[in-house]
CSV table of N, CA and C and ligand atoms in Angstrom, one decimal:
chain,number,residue,atom,x,y,z
A,1176,MET,N,0.8,-1.2,0.0
A,1176,MET,CA,0.0,0.0,0.0
A,1176,MET,C,0.9,1.3,0.0
A,1177,ILE,N,1.7,1.5,1.1
A,1177,ILE,CA,2.5,2.7,1.0
A,1177,ILE,C,3.7,2.4,0.1
A,1178,GLY,N,4.2,3.5,-0.6
A,1178,GLY,CA,5.3,3.4,-1.6
A,1178,GLY,C,6.5,4.1,-1.1
A,1179,ARG,N,7.1,5.0,-2.0
A,1179,ARG,CA,8.3,5.7,-1.7
A,1179,ARG,C,8.1,6.7,-0.5
A,1180,LEU,N,9.2,6.9,0.2
A,1180,LEU,CA,9.3,8.0,1.2
A,1180,LEU,C,9.4,9.3,0.5
A,1181,ASN,N,8.3,10.1,0.5
A,1181,ASN,CA,8.4,11.4,-0.3
A,1181,ASN,C,9.2,12.4,0.4
A,1182,HIS,N,8.9,12.6,1.8
A,1182,HIS,CA,9.8,13.5,2.5
A,1182,HIS,C,9.7,13.2,4.0
A,1183,VAL,N,10.7,13.7,4.7
A,1183,VAL,CA,10.7,13.8,6.2
A,1183,VAL,C,10.6,15.3,6.5
A,1184,ALA,N,9.6,15.6,7.4
A,1184,ALA,CA,9.4,17.0,7.7
A,1184,ALA,C,10.0,17.4,9.1
A,1185,ILE,N,10.6,18.5,9.1
A,1185,ILE,CA,11.2,19.0,10.3
A,1185,ILE,C,10.6,20.4,10.6
A,1186,ALA,N,10.0,20.5,11.8
A,1186,ALA,CA,9.4,21.8,12.2
A,1186,ALA,C,10.6,22.6,12.9
A,1187,VAL,N,10.7,23.9,12.4
A,1187,VAL,CA,11.8,24.7,12.9
A,1187,VAL,C,11.3,26.0,13.5
A,1188,PRO,N,11.9,26.6,14.5
A,1188,PRO,CA,11.5,27.8,15.1
A,1188,PRO,C,12.0,29.0,14.2
A,1189,ASP,N,13.1,28.8,13.4
A,1189,ASP,CA,13.7,29.9,12.7
A,1189,ASP,C,14.0,29.3,11.3
A,1190,LEU,N,13.2,29.6,10.3
A,1190,LEU,CA,13.3,29.0,9.0
A,1190,LEU,C,14.6,29.5,8.3
A,1191,GLY,N,14.9,30.8,8.5
A,1191,GLY,CA,16.2,31.3,7.8
A,1191,GLY,C,17.4,30.6,8.4
A,1192,ALA,N,17.4,30.3,9.7
A,1192,ALA,CA,18.6,29.6,10.3
A,1192,ALA,C,18.6,28.2,9.8
A,1193,ALA,N,17.4,27.6,9.6
A,1193,ALA,CA,17.4,26.2,9.2
A,1193,ALA,C,17.8,26.1,7.7
A,1194,VAL,N,17.4,27.0,6.9
A,1194,VAL,CA,17.9,27.0,5.5
A,1194,VAL,C,19.4,27.2,5.4
A,1195,ALA,N,19.9,28.1,6.3
A,1195,ALA,CA,21.4,28.3,6.3
A,1195,ALA,C,22.1,27.0,6.7
A,1196,THR,N,21.6,26.3,7.7
A,1196,THR,CA,22.2,25.0,8.1
A,1196,THR,C,22.2,24.0,7.0
A,1197,TYR,N,21.1,23.9,6.3
A,1197,TYR,CA,21.0,22.8,5.2
A,1197,TYR,C,21.8,23.3,4.0
A,1198,ARG,N,21.7,24.6,3.7
A,1198,ARG,CA,22.4,25.1,2.5
A,1198,ARG,C,23.9,25.2,2.7
A,1199,ASP,N,24.3,25.8,3.8
A,1199,ASP,CA,25.7,26.2,4.0
A,1199,ASP,C,26.5,25.1,4.8
A,1200,THR,N,25.9,24.7,5.9
A,1200,THR,CA,26.7,23.7,6.7
A,1200,THR,C,26.6,22.3,6.1
A,1201,LEU,N,25.4,21.9,5.6
A,1201,LEU,CA,25.2,20.6,5.0
A,1201,LEU,C,25.4,20.6,3.5
A,1202,GLY,N,25.5,21.8,2.9
A,1202,GLY,CA,25.8,21.8,1.4
A,1202,GLY,C,24.7,21.3,0.5
A,1203,ALA,N,23.4,21.4,1.0
A,1203,ALA,CA,22.3,20.8,0.2
A,1203,ALA,C,21.6,21.9,-0.6
A,1204,GLN,N,20.9,21.4,-1.6
A,1204,GLN,CA,20.1,22.3,-2.5
A,1204,GLN,C,18.8,22.6,-1.8
A,1205,VAL,N,18.5,23.9,-1.6
A,1205,VAL,CA,17.2,24.2,-0.9
A,1205,VAL,C,16.3,25.0,-1.8
A,1206,SER,N,15.0,24.8,-1.7
A,1206,SER,CA,14.0,25.6,-2.5
A,1206,SER,C,13.7,26.9,-1.9
A,1207,PRO,N,13.1,27.9,-2.6
A,1207,PRO,CA,12.6,29.1,-1.9
A,1207,PRO,C,11.5,28.7,-1.0
A,1208,ALA,N,11.3,29.6,0.0
A,1208,ALA,CA,10.3,29.4,1.0
A,1208,ALA,C,8.9,29.6,0.3
A,1209,GLU,N,7.9,28.8,0.7
A,1209,GLU,CA,6.6,29.0,0.1
A,1209,GLU,C,5.6,29.0,1.2
A,1210,ASP,N,4.7,30.0,1.2
A,1210,ASP,CA,3.6,30.0,2.2
A,1210,ASP,C,2.6,29.1,1.7
A,1211,GLN,N,2.1,28.3,2.7
A,1211,GLN,CA,1.0,27.3,2.4
A,1211,GLN,C,-0.2,27.7,3.3
A,1212,PRO,N,-0.9,28.8,3.0
A,1212,PRO,CA,-1.9,29.2,4.0
A,1212,PRO,C,-3.0,28.2,4.3
A,1213,ASP,N,-3.3,27.3,3.3
A,1213,ASP,CA,-4.3,26.3,3.5
A,1213,ASP,C,-3.9,25.3,4.6
A,1214,HIS,N,-2.6,25.2,4.8
A,1214,HIS,CA,-2.0,24.3,5.8
A,1214,HIS,C,-1.4,24.9,7.0
A,1215,GLY,N,-1.4,26.3,7.1
A,1215,GLY,CA,-0.9,27.0,8.2
A,1215,GLY,C,0.6,26.8,8.4
A,1216,VAL,N,1.3,26.7,7.3
A,1216,VAL,CA,2.8,26.6,7.4
A,1216,VAL,C,3.5,27.3,6.2
A,1217,THR,N,4.8,27.6,6.4
A,1217,THR,CA,5.6,27.9,5.3
A,1217,THR,C,6.6,26.8,5.1
A,1218,THR,N,6.8,26.4,3.9
A,1218,THR,CA,7.7,25.2,3.6
A,1218,THR,C,8.9,25.6,2.8
A,1219,VAL,N,10.0,24.9,3.1
A,1219,VAL,CA,11.2,24.9,2.3
A,1219,VAL,C,11.5,23.5,2.0
A,1220,PHE,N,11.8,23.1,0.8
A,1220,PHE,CA,12.2,21.7,0.5
A,1220,PHE,C,13.7,21.6,0.2
A,1221,VAL,N,14.3,20.6,0.9
A,1221,VAL,CA,15.7,20.3,0.7
A,1221,VAL,C,15.7,19.0,-0.2
A,1222,ASP,N,16.3,19.2,-1.4
A,1222,ASP,CA,16.3,18.0,-2.3
A,1222,ASP,C,17.5,17.1,-2.1
A,1223,LEU,N,17.2,15.9,-1.8
A,1223,LEU,CA,18.3,14.9,-1.6
A,1223,LEU,C,18.2,13.9,-2.7
A,1224,PRO,N,19.3,13.1,-3.0
A,1224,PRO,CA,19.2,12.1,-4.1
A,1224,PRO,C,18.1,11.1,-4.0
A,1225,ASN,N,17.7,10.8,-2.7
A,1225,ASN,CA,16.7,9.7,-2.6
A,1225,ASN,C,15.4,10.1,-1.9
A,1226,THR,N,15.3,11.3,-1.5
A,1226,THR,CA,14.0,11.8,-0.9
A,1226,THR,C,14.2,13.3,-0.6
A,1227,LYS,N,13.3,13.9,0.1
A,1227,LYS,CA,13.3,15.3,0.4
A,1227,LYS,C,13.2,15.5,1.9
A,1228,ILE,N,13.7,16.7,2.4
A,1228,ILE,CA,13.5,17.2,3.7
A,1228,ILE,C,12.6,18.4,3.6
A,1229,GLU,N,11.5,18.4,4.3
A,1229,GLU,CA,10.6,19.5,4.3
A,1229,GLU,C,10.8,20.3,5.6
A,1230,LEU,N,11.3,21.5,5.5
A,1230,LEU,CA,11.4,22.4,6.6
A,1230,LEU,C,10.1,23.1,6.8
A,1231,LEU,N,9.5,23.1,8.0
A,1231,LEU,CA,8.2,23.7,8.3
A,1231,LEU,C,8.3,24.8,9.3
A,1232,HIS,N,7.7,25.9,9.0
A,1232,HIS,CA,7.6,27.0,10.0
A,1232,HIS,C,6.1,27.4,10.1
A,1233,PRO,N,5.6,27.7,11.3
A,1233,PRO,CA,4.2,28.1,11.5
A,1233,PRO,C,3.9,29.3,10.6
A,1234,LEU,N,2.6,29.3,10.1
A,1234,LEU,CA,2.1,30.5,9.3
A,1234,LEU,C,0.7,30.8,9.8
A,1235,GLY,N,0.5,32.0,10.3
A,1235,GLY,CA,-0.8,32.4,10.7
A,1235,GLY,C,-1.0,32.0,12.2
A,1236,ASP,N,-2.2,32.3,12.7
A,1236,ASP,CA,-2.5,32.2,14.1
A,1236,ASP,C,-2.7,30.8,14.6
A,1237,ASN,N,-3.4,30.0,13.9
A,1237,ASN,CA,-3.6,28.6,14.4
A,1237,ASN,C,-2.9,27.6,13.6
A,1238,SER,N,-1.6,27.7,13.5
A,1238,SER,CA,-0.9,26.7,12.7
A,1238,SER,C,-0.9,25.3,13.5
A,1239,PRO,N,-1.1,24.3,12.7
A,1239,PRO,CA,-1.2,22.9,13.4
A,1239,PRO,C,0.2,22.5,14.0
A,1240,ILE,N,1.2,23.3,13.7
A,1240,ILE,CA,2.5,22.9,14.2
A,1240,ILE,C,2.9,23.8,15.4
A,1241,ALA,N,2.1,24.7,15.8
A,1241,ALA,CA,2.5,25.7,16.8
A,1241,ALA,C,2.7,24.9,18.1
A,1242,LYS,N,1.8,24.1,18.5
A,1242,LYS,CA,2.0,23.4,19.8
A,1242,LYS,C,3.2,22.4,19.8
A,1243,PHE,N,3.4,21.9,18.6
A,1243,PHE,CA,4.6,21.0,18.5
A,1243,PHE,C,5.9,21.8,18.8
A,1244,LEU,N,6.0,23.0,18.3
A,1244,LEU,CA,7.2,23.8,18.6
A,1244,LEU,C,7.2,24.3,20.0
A,1245,GLU,N,6.0,24.5,20.6
A,1245,GLU,CA,6.1,24.8,22.0
A,1245,GLU,C,6.7,23.7,22.8
A,1246,ARG,N,6.3,22.4,22.4
A,1246,ARG,CA,6.8,21.3,23.1
A,1246,ARG,C,8.3,21.0,22.8
A,1247,ASN,N,8.7,21.4,21.6
A,1247,ASN,CA,10.0,21.2,21.1
A,1247,ASN,C,10.6,22.5,20.6
A,1248,PRO,N,11.0,23.4,21.5
A,1248,PRO,CA,11.4,24.8,21.1
A,1248,PRO,C,12.6,24.8,20.2
A,1249,ALA,N,13.5,23.8,20.1
A,1249,ALA,CA,14.6,23.8,19.2
A,1249,ALA,C,14.2,23.3,17.8
A,1250,GLY,N,12.9,22.7,17.7
A,1250,GLY,CA,12.5,22.1,16.5
A,1250,GLY,C,12.6,20.6,16.6
A,1251,GLY,N,12.2,19.9,15.6
A,1251,GLY,CA,12.3,18.4,15.6
A,1251,GLY,C,11.6,17.8,14.4
A,1252,ILE,N,11.8,16.5,14.3
A,1252,ILE,CA,11.1,15.8,13.2
A,1252,ILE,C,9.6,15.8,13.5
A,1253,HIS,N,8.9,16.3,12.5
A,1253,HIS,CA,7.4,16.5,12.7
A,1253,HIS,C,6.6,15.4,12.1
A,1254,HIS,N,6.9,15.0,10.8
A,1254,HIS,CA,6.2,13.9,10.2
A,1254,HIS,C,7.0,13.2,9.1
A,1255,VAL,N,6.5,12.1,8.7
A,1255,VAL,CA,7.0,11.4,7.5
A,1255,VAL,C,5.9,11.4,6.4
A,1256,CYS,N,6.3,11.4,5.2
A,1256,CYS,CA,5.3,11.4,4.1
A,1256,CYS,C,5.6,10.2,3.2
A,1257,TYR,N,4.6,9.3,3.1
A,1257,TYR,CA,4.7,8.2,2.1
A,1257,TYR,C,3.8,8.4,0.9
A,1258,GLU,N,4.3,8.0,-0.2
A,1258,GLU,CA,3.4,8.1,-1.4
A,1258,GLU,C,2.5,6.9,-1.5
A,1259,VAL,N,1.3,7.1,-2.0
A,1259,VAL,CA,0.4,6.0,-2.3
A,1259,VAL,C,-0.2,6.2,-3.7
A,1260,ASP,N,-0.5,5.1,-4.4
A,1260,ASP,CA,-1.0,5.2,-5.8
A,1260,ASP,C,-2.4,5.8,-5.8
A,1261,ASP,N,-3.2,5.4,-4.9
A,1261,ASP,CA,-4.6,5.9,-4.9
A,1261,ASP,C,-5.0,6.3,-3.5
A,1262,ILE,N,-5.0,7.6,-3.2
A,1262,ILE,CA,-5.1,8.1,-1.8
A,1262,ILE,C,-6.5,7.8,-1.2
A,1263,ALA,N,-7.5,7.8,-2.0
A,1263,ALA,CA,-8.8,7.4,-1.5
A,1263,ALA,C,-8.9,6.0,-1.1
A,1264,ALA,N,-8.4,5.1,-2.0
A,1264,ALA,CA,-8.4,3.7,-1.6
A,1264,ALA,C,-7.5,3.4,-0.4
A,1265,ALA,N,-6.4,4.1,-0.3
A,1265,ALA,CA,-5.5,3.9,0.8
A,1265,ALA,C,-6.2,4.4,2.1
A,1266,ARG,N,-6.8,5.5,2.0
A,1266,ARG,CA,-7.5,6.1,3.2
A,1266,ARG,C,-8.6,5.1,3.7
A,1267,ASP,N,-9.4,4.6,2.7
A,1267,ASP,CA,-10.5,3.7,3.1
A,1267,ASP,C,-10.0,2.4,3.7
A,1268,ARG,N,-8.9,1.9,3.2
A,1268,ARG,CA,-8.3,0.7,3.7
A,1268,ARG,C,-7.7,0.9,5.1
A,1269,MET,N,-7.0,2.0,5.3
A,1269,MET,CA,-6.4,2.3,6.6
A,1269,MET,C,-7.5,2.6,7.6
A,1270,VAL,N,-8.5,3.3,7.3
A,1270,VAL,CA,-9.6,3.6,8.2
A,1270,VAL,C,-10.3,2.3,8.6
A,1271,ALA,N,-10.4,1.4,7.6
A,1271,ALA,CA,-11.1,0.1,7.9
A,1271,ALA,C,-10.2,-0.7,8.9
A,1272,GLN,N,-8.9,-0.4,8.9
A,1272,GLN,CA,-8.0,-1.1,9.8
A,1272,GLN,C,-7.9,-0.3,11.2
A,1273,GLY,N,-8.7,0.8,11.3
A,1273,GLY,CA,-8.7,1.5,12.6
A,1273,GLY,C,-7.9,2.7,12.7
A,1274,ALA,N,-7.2,3.1,11.6
A,1274,ALA,CA,-6.4,4.4,11.6
A,1274,ALA,C,-7.4,5.6,11.5
A,1275,ARG,N,-7.0,6.6,12.2
A,1275,ARG,CA,-7.9,7.9,12.2
A,1275,ARG,C,-7.2,8.9,11.2
A,1276,ILE,N,-8.1,9.5,10.4
A,1276,ILE,CA,-7.7,10.5,9.5
A,1276,ILE,C,-7.8,11.8,10.3
A,1277,LEU,N,-6.8,12.7,10.2
A,1277,LEU,CA,-6.8,14.0,10.9
A,1277,LEU,C,-7.5,15.0,9.9
A,1278,GLY,N,-8.5,15.7,10.4
A,1278,GLY,CA,-9.2,16.7,9.6
A,1278,GLY,C,-10.2,16.0,8.7
A,1279,PRO,N,-10.6,16.7,7.6
A,1279,PRO,CA,-11.6,16.2,6.7
A,1279,PRO,C,-11.1,14.9,6.0
A,1280,ALA,N,-12.0,14.0,5.7
A,1280,ALA,CA,-11.6,12.8,5.0
A,1280,ALA,C,-11.2,13.1,3.6
A,1281,GLU,N,-11.8,14.2,3.1
A,1281,GLU,CA,-11.4,14.6,1.7
A,1281,GLU,C,-9.9,15.1,1.7
A,1282,PRO,N,-9.1,14.5,0.9
A,1282,PRO,CA,-7.7,15.0,0.9
A,1282,PRO,C,-7.6,16.5,0.5
A,1283,LYS,N,-6.6,17.2,1.0
A,1283,LYS,CA,-6.3,18.6,0.6
A,1283,LYS,C,-5.2,18.5,-0.4
A,1284,ILE,N,-5.0,19.6,-1.1
A,1284,ILE,CA,-3.8,19.7,-2.0
A,1284,ILE,C,-2.6,20.1,-1.2
A,1285,GLY,N,-1.5,19.3,-1.3
A,1285,GLY,CA,-0.3,19.6,-0.5
A,1285,GLY,C,0.7,20.4,-1.2
A,1286,ALA,N,1.9,20.4,-0.7
A,1286,ALA,CA,3.0,21.3,-1.2
A,1286,ALA,C,3.4,21.0,-2.6
A,1287,HIS,N,3.1,19.7,-3.0
A,1287,HIS,CA,3.6,19.3,-4.4
A,1287,HIS,C,2.4,19.4,-5.4
A,1288,GLY,N,1.3,20.0,-4.9
A,1288,GLY,CA,0.1,20.1,-5.8
A,1288,GLY,C,-0.6,18.8,-5.9
A,1289,LYS,N,-0.3,17.9,-5.0
A,1289,LYS,CA,-1.0,16.5,-5.0
A,1289,LYS,C,-1.9,16.4,-3.8
A,1290,PRO,N,-2.9,15.6,-3.9
A,1290,PRO,CA,-3.8,15.3,-2.7
A,1290,PRO,C,-3.0,14.7,-1.5
A,1291,VAL,N,-3.2,15.2,-0.3
A,1291,VAL,CA,-2.5,14.7,0.9
A,1291,VAL,C,-3.5,14.5,2.0
A,1292,LEU,N,-3.2,13.5,2.9
A,1292,LEU,CA,-4.0,13.3,4.1
A,1292,LEU,C,-3.0,13.0,5.2
A,1293,PHE,N,-3.5,13.1,6.5
A,1293,PHE,CA,-2.7,12.9,7.6
A,1293,PHE,C,-3.3,11.8,8.5
A,1294,LEU,N,-2.5,10.9,9.1
A,1294,LEU,CA,-3.0,9.9,10.0
A,1294,LEU,C,-2.6,10.2,11.4
A,1295,HIS,N,-3.4,9.9,12.4
A,1295,HIS,CA,-3.2,10.3,13.7
A,1295,HIS,C,-1.9,9.6,14.2
A,1296,PRO,N,-1.0,10.3,14.9
A,1296,PRO,CA,0.3,9.7,15.4
A,1296,PRO,C,0.0,8.6,16.3
A,1297,LYS,N,-1.1,8.7,17.1
A,1297,LYS,CA,-1.3,7.6,18.1
A,1297,LYS,C,-1.6,6.3,17.5
A,1298,ASP,N,-2.0,6.3,16.2
A,1298,ASP,CA,-2.3,5.0,15.5
A,1298,ASP,C,-1.1,4.6,14.7
A,1299,MET,N,-0.1,5.4,14.6
A,1299,MET,CA,1.1,5.2,13.7
A,1299,MET,C,2.4,5.1,14.5
A,1300,CYS,N,2.4,4.3,15.5
A,1300,CYS,CA,3.7,4.2,16.3
A,1300,CYS,C,4.3,5.5,16.8
A,1301,GLY,N,3.3,6.4,17.1
A,1301,GLY,CA,3.7,7.7,17.7
A,1301,GLY,C,4.3,8.7,16.7
A,1302,THR,N,4.1,8.4,15.4
A,1302,THR,CA,4.6,9.2,14.3
A,1302,THR,C,3.5,9.8,13.5
A,1303,LEU,N,3.5,11.1,13.3
A,1303,LEU,CA,2.5,11.7,12.4
A,1303,LEU,C,2.9,11.2,11.0
A,1304,VAL,N,1.9,10.6,10.3
A,1304,VAL,CA,2.1,10.1,8.9
A,1304,VAL,C,1.3,10.9,7.9
A,1305,GLU,N,1.9,11.4,6.9
A,1305,GLU,CA,1.2,12.0,5.8
A,1305,GLU,C,1.3,11.1,4.6
A,1306,LEU,N,0.1,11.0,3.9
A,1306,LEU,CA,0.1,10.3,2.7
A,1306,LEU,C,-0.1,11.2,1.5
A,1307,GLU,N,0.7,11.0,0.4
A,1307,GLU,CA,0.6,11.9,-0.7
A,1307,GLU,C,0.3,11.0,-1.9
A,1308,GLN,N,-0.6,11.5,-2.7
A,1308,GLN,CA,-0.9,10.7,-4.0
A,1308,GLN,C,0.3,10.8,-4.9
A,1309,ALA,N,0.7,9.7,-5.4
A,1309,ALA,CA,2.0,9.7,-6.2
A,1309,ALA,C,1.6,10.3,-7.6
B,2775,LIG,C1,1.8,22.1,2.7
B,2775,LIG,C2,1.4,20.8,3.2
B,2775,LIG,C3,2.7,20.0,3.6
B,2775,LIG,C4,2.9,18.9,2.7
B,2775,LIG,O1,3.9,18.1,2.9
B,2775,LIG,O2,2.2,18.8,1.7
B,2775,LIG,C5,2.6,19.6,5.0
B,2775,LIG,O3,3.2,18.6,5.5
B,2775,LIG,S1,1.5,20.5,6.1
B,2775,LIG,C6,2.1,20.0,7.7
B,2775,LIG,C7,1.3,20.6,8.8
B,2775,LIG,N1,0.0,20.1,8.9
B,2775,LIG,C8,-0.2,19.0,9.8
B,2775,LIG,O4,0.6,18.6,10.5
B,2775,LIG,C9,-1.7,18.5,9.7
B,2775,LIG,C10,-1.8,17.3,10.6
B,2775,LIG,N2,-1.4,17.6,12.0
B,2775,LIG,C11,-2.4,17.9,13.0
B,2775,LIG,O5,-3.6,17.9,12.7
B,2775,LIG,C12,-1.8,18.3,14.3
B,2775,LIG,O6,-0.4,18.6,14.2
B,2775,LIG,C13,-2.0,17.1,15.3
B,2775,LIG,C14,-3.5,16.8,15.6
B,2775,LIG,C15,-1.3,15.9,14.9
B,2775,LIG,C16,-1.3,17.5,16.6
B,2775,LIG,O7,-1.8,18.8,17.0
B,2775,LIG,P1,-1.5,19.4,18.4
B,2775,LIG,O8,0.0,19.2,18.8
B,2775,LIG,O9,-2.0,20.8,18.5
B,2775,LIG,O10,-2.4,18.5,19.3
B,2775,LIG,P2,-2.2,17.8,20.7
B,2775,LIG,O11,-1.2,18.7,21.5
B,2775,LIG,O12,-3.5,17.5,21.2
B,2775,LIG,O13,-1.4,16.4,20.3
B,2775,LIG,C17,-2.2,15.2,20.4
B,2775,LIG,C18,-1.2,14.2,20.7
B,2775,LIG,O14,-0.4,13.9,19.5
B,2775,LIG,C19,1.0,14.2,19.9
B,2775,LIG,N3,1.6,14.8,18.7
B,2775,LIG,C20,1.3,16.0,18.2
B,2775,LIG,N4,2.1,16.3,17.1
B,2775,LIG,C21,2.8,15.2,16.9
B,2775,LIG,C22,3.8,14.8,15.9
B,2775,LIG,N5,4.1,15.7,14.9
B,2775,LIG,N6,4.3,13.6,16.0
B,2775,LIG,C23,4.0,12.7,17.0
B,2775,LIG,N7,3.1,13.0,18.0
B,2775,LIG,C24,2.5,14.2,17.9
B,2775,LIG,C25,1.0,15.1,21.1
B,2775,LIG,O15,2.2,14.9,21.8
B,2775,LIG,C26,-0.2,14.6,21.8
B,2775,LIG,O16,0.2,13.3,22.4
B,2775,LIG,P3,-0.1,13.2,24.0
B,2775,LIG,O17,0.5,11.9,24.4
B,2775,LIG,O18,-1.6,13.3,24.2
B,2775,LIG,O19,0.7,14.4,24.6
B,2776,CO,CO1,4.6,17.2,4.6
């Protein structure tokens, strides 16, 4: 059912500092910052040969990652994103197995212009899981 690891997301308190770390200290290719108002975050993608790192910063007043950063003031790994061939079929199968979808059951369009959904961390080994339609 799940396929490639599309990205690992890191929530950061200072996006500029995180970009400098990945670009200058780690020598990686980083994308320009993009506001994602529909998701309450600003994203920067770090392109790696085999996957991506998504740097996340809160956007707006009720960002879904605000409390995470309160709990982890230096930042931290926030979620993993797996690709699925058919996100509706994957959703239905996982819900039938007891996984909870966060937010509306209808997928939203994510940072790559593809439908995405999130599964509750408590059902996923304590890890917030994002599904993205391949
Ligand atoms: C532009 C889209 C982009 C893309 O890639 O396409 C994105 O990835 S957008 C990313 C931002 N959006 C989301 O994360 C949406 C889904 N997330 C949520 O709905 C919330 O973050 C939620 C519900 C997972 C947690 O919200 P919050 O922290 O405000 O709720 P609680 O404090 O009640 O937490 C409940 C419970 O879950 C634990 N928790 C919270 N966040 C995480 C996490 N990232 N990983 C693992 N566990 C997490 C938290 O500690 C609480 O556990 P408890 O034992 O009750 O303390
Ligand atoms: Co993501």
